[in-house]
Amino acid sequence: MLTIALPKGRLGDTVYQALQKAGYGIPAMDAIGRRLVLEDEERSIRYLLVKPMDVAVYVQYGAADVGVAGKDILEEKKADVFEMLDLGLGRCHMAVAAPLHFQENYSRKLKVATKFETIARAYYARRGREAEFIHLNGSIELAPVLGLSDVIVDIVETGTTLKENHLEVIDRFMEISARFIVNRASYRFHQDRIDTLIKRLEEVINL
Ligand code: PRP
């Protein structure tokens, strides 16, 4: 049995479509309900549906053999996995954003709200800028609007959320897309099956 961890949500939907095109249709996907594990007995594949942030954890610890995760999550979790293929799906970027006409005060610590604390810390450490990090789990754009932070470090896709909350990008610093990842030990055990899966996915995304 090969276990594949897939992210629930926006990216997940795109990834399911790619897998289906590659001949790995998920059985009863339309009638999935609240189930978190789906088995394709014919192909001996099991699908786990997990939070995008957790895909790398499942794969790193071997609870899943392979998975699909955004580059942002691999960086944030410092995941120790093989990154085998850039699927080119779910393209977006990581950016620092602030209220329109924001003037930075260098005489004090910068307050940064983010869901990506590791990435944000590394970003400001590289710049030698002292900062305080406020960890939020979503709706990050609210933080500067309410004065909870000066800036945010967050994902920008279309830019609509920033625009509608009167924020703008100050620095776009990391390009993001979905990556096919593999557990190090699983690759040794299932190399042929994993290579075939990657090859088929590669064909589909290059169409
Ligand atoms: C992400 C991100 C931004 C938004 C960007 O949030 O954190 O808020 O998408 O997309 P846009 O540039 O197309 O507007 P998500 O929808 O994942 O929800 P969250 O607020 O729970 O993080």
XYZ file of C-alpha atoms and ligand atoms in Angstrom:
229
model
C 0.000 0.000 0.000
C 1.319 3.437 -0.974
C 0.022 6.284 1.200
C -0.388 9.723 -0.365
C -1.004 12.808 1.826
C -3.008 15.501 0.075
C -3.789 19.016 1.270
C -7.449 19.781 1.914
C -8.719 23.001 0.374
C -7.867 25.178 -2.617
C -4.557 23.563 -3.549
C -5.954 20.114 -2.819
C -8.713 20.512 -5.405
C -6.165 21.361 -8.103
C -3.933 18.476 -7.073
C -6.846 15.972 -7.172
C -7.546 17.031 -10.748
C -3.902 16.505 -11.739
C -3.863 13.074 -10.095
C -7.062 12.095 -11.882
C -5.632 13.177 -15.230
C -2.525 11.142 -14.438
C -4.716 8.049 -14.098
C -4.879 7.996 -10.306
C -8.530 8.855 -9.890
C -9.639 8.912 -6.287
C -12.596 6.562 -5.814
C -15.844 8.136 -4.649
C -14.226 11.562 -4.439
C -17.566 13.272 -4.973
C -19.106 11.385 -2.059
C -16.177 11.822 0.288
C -18.223 13.472 3.057
C -16.111 13.935 6.187
C -13.837 10.946 5.638
C -10.114 11.621 5.977
C -8.815 8.364 4.507
C -9.765 6.960 1.120
C -8.583 3.659 -0.256
C -8.111 2.693 -3.850
C -7.842 -1.061 -3.354
C -7.388 -1.782 -7.052
C -4.203 0.275 -7.227
C -3.250 -0.341 -3.609
C -3.145 3.365 -2.833
C -4.414 5.130 0.264
C -5.126 8.872 0.288
C -4.965 10.937 3.458
C -6.687 14.321 3.447
C -4.882 16.609 5.860
C -4.409 20.300 6.620
C -1.959 21.802 4.090
C 0.414 22.789 6.927
C 0.545 19.139 8.088
C 1.339 17.355 4.797
C 5.096 17.717 5.300
C 4.830 16.350 8.853
C 2.947 13.213 7.720
C 5.519 12.586 5.001
C 8.606 13.352 7.101
C 7.558 10.908 9.834
C 6.463 8.210 7.385
C 2.717 8.277 8.172
C 2.458 8.982 4.439
C 4.977 7.832 1.816
C 4.482 10.798 -0.494
C 2.512 14.026 -0.542
C 1.933 17.397 -2.118
C 2.813 20.542 -0.199
C 3.441 24.185 -1.005
C 7.036 25.433 -0.952
C 5.965 27.839 1.837
C 5.084 24.910 4.088
C 8.296 23.034 3.315
C 10.285 26.138 4.253
C 8.220 26.888 7.342
C 8.383 23.329 8.680
C 12.020 22.835 7.573
C 10.757 19.478 6.345
C 13.326 16.710 6.002
C 11.877 15.040 2.890
C 12.872 14.534 -0.724
C 11.432 17.311 -2.875
C 11.072 15.494 -6.177
C 8.970 17.638 -8.497
C 7.715 21.201 -8.843
C 4.104 20.684 -9.927
C 3.767 24.356 -10.870
C 0.299 24.359 -9.286
C -0.986 26.783 -6.668
C 1.432 29.519 -7.693
C 1.663 32.460 -5.314
C 4.360 34.281 -3.384
C 5.398 35.267 0.111
C 5.615 38.977 0.765
C 5.972 41.643 3.388
C 2.958 43.943 3.245
C 2.019 47.101 5.108
C -0.667 49.801 5.162
C -0.505 52.198 2.185
C 2.249 54.869 2.619
C 3.747 53.003 5.598
C 6.857 54.697 7.029
C 9.102 52.375 8.984
C 10.438 53.631 12.336
C 13.974 52.238 12.609
C 14.431 53.414 16.192
C 12.218 50.611 17.480
C 11.491 46.925 16.879
C 9.257 46.197 13.930
C 6.045 44.342 14.817
C 5.373 41.549 12.346
C 2.183 39.469 12.263
C 2.378 36.153 10.461
C 1.358 32.531 10.221
C 4.870 31.784 8.866
C 7.016 32.615 11.867
C 10.101 30.618 10.814
C 10.131 32.217 7.371
C 9.527 35.704 8.813
C 12.248 35.331 11.472
C 14.761 34.192 8.853
C 13.795 37.095 6.578
C 14.426 39.769 9.240
C 17.523 37.986 10.612
C 19.060 38.147 7.116
C 18.462 41.905 7.165
C 19.700 42.375 10.719
C 16.384 44.086 11.529
C 15.133 43.655 15.083
C 11.553 42.478 15.032
C 8.855 41.108 17.277
C 6.673 38.342 15.861
C 2.974 37.970 16.516
C 1.733 34.550 15.509
C -1.750 34.415 13.992
C -3.521 31.500 12.318
C -5.402 33.340 9.595
C -6.886 36.648 8.447
C -3.386 38.073 8.957
C -4.326 41.202 7.003
C -6.397 42.387 9.958
C -3.341 42.860 12.194
C -1.943 46.124 10.728
C -5.453 47.460 10.132
C -6.115 47.194 13.888
C -2.626 48.339 14.938
C -1.701 44.882 16.259
C 1.372 44.894 13.997
C 3.253 47.261 11.668
C 3.561 44.798 8.805
C 2.610 41.247 7.865
C 4.506 38.413 6.229
C 1.960 36.400 4.281
C 1.019 34.655 1.074
C -0.219 36.793 -1.797
C -2.009 35.153 -4.687
C -4.200 37.628 -6.554
C -3.516 40.552 -4.188
C -7.236 41.079 -3.627
C -7.126 40.541 0.145
C -4.370 43.149 0.513
C -6.151 45.626 -1.726
C -9.490 45.267 0.020
C -7.818 45.895 3.381
C -5.807 48.915 2.149
C -2.450 47.171 2.334
C 0.342 46.927 -0.249
C 3.330 44.713 -0.917
C 6.639 46.160 0.299
C 8.844 43.218 -0.634
C 8.040 40.067 -2.579
C 10.689 37.575 -1.527
C 9.707 33.943 -2.128
C 8.034 32.294 -5.109
C 5.733 29.449 -4.095
C 4.244 26.462 -5.900
C 3.181 22.939 -4.982
C 5.919 20.314 -4.670
C 5.696 16.535 -4.779
C 7.508 15.272 -1.691
C 8.665 11.815 -0.666
C 9.626 10.206 2.649
C 13.326 9.263 2.548
C 12.881 5.611 3.613
C 9.723 5.104 1.535
C 11.612 6.074 -1.582
C 13.934 3.103 -1.111
C 11.018 0.674 -0.584
C 8.677 1.960 -3.285
C 11.046 3.561 -5.753
C 9.457 2.079 -8.907
C 5.880 2.996 -7.941
C 6.899 6.490 -6.848
C 8.949 7.103 -9.992
C 5.982 6.002 -12.131
C 3.633 8.320 -10.239
C 6.042 11.243 -10.649
C 6.522 10.517 -14.339
C 2.748 10.468 -14.967
C 2.233 13.671 -13.005
C 5.059 15.294 -14.950
C 3.383 14.343 -18.242
C 0.079 15.812 -17.069
C 1.512 19.123 -15.904
C 3.534 19.547 -19.085
C 0.479 19.107 -21.323
C -4.404 33.302 2.065
C -3.427 34.360 2.526
C -4.131 35.638 2.209
C -4.925 35.286 0.953
C -4.207 35.812 -0.248
O -5.339 33.126 3.058
O -3.130 34.219 3.906
O -5.000 36.018 3.239
O -4.984 33.850 0.885
O -4.948 35.593 -1.419
P -5.226 36.749 -2.471
O -3.922 37.471 -2.729
O -5.709 36.017 -3.687
O -6.262 37.662 -1.893
P -6.352 31.907 3.099
O -7.467 32.123 2.161
O -5.590 30.629 2.922
O -6.958 32.013 4.554
P -6.351 32.408 5.963
O -6.725 33.832 6.172
O -7.052 31.488 6.882
O -4.852 32.188 5.963
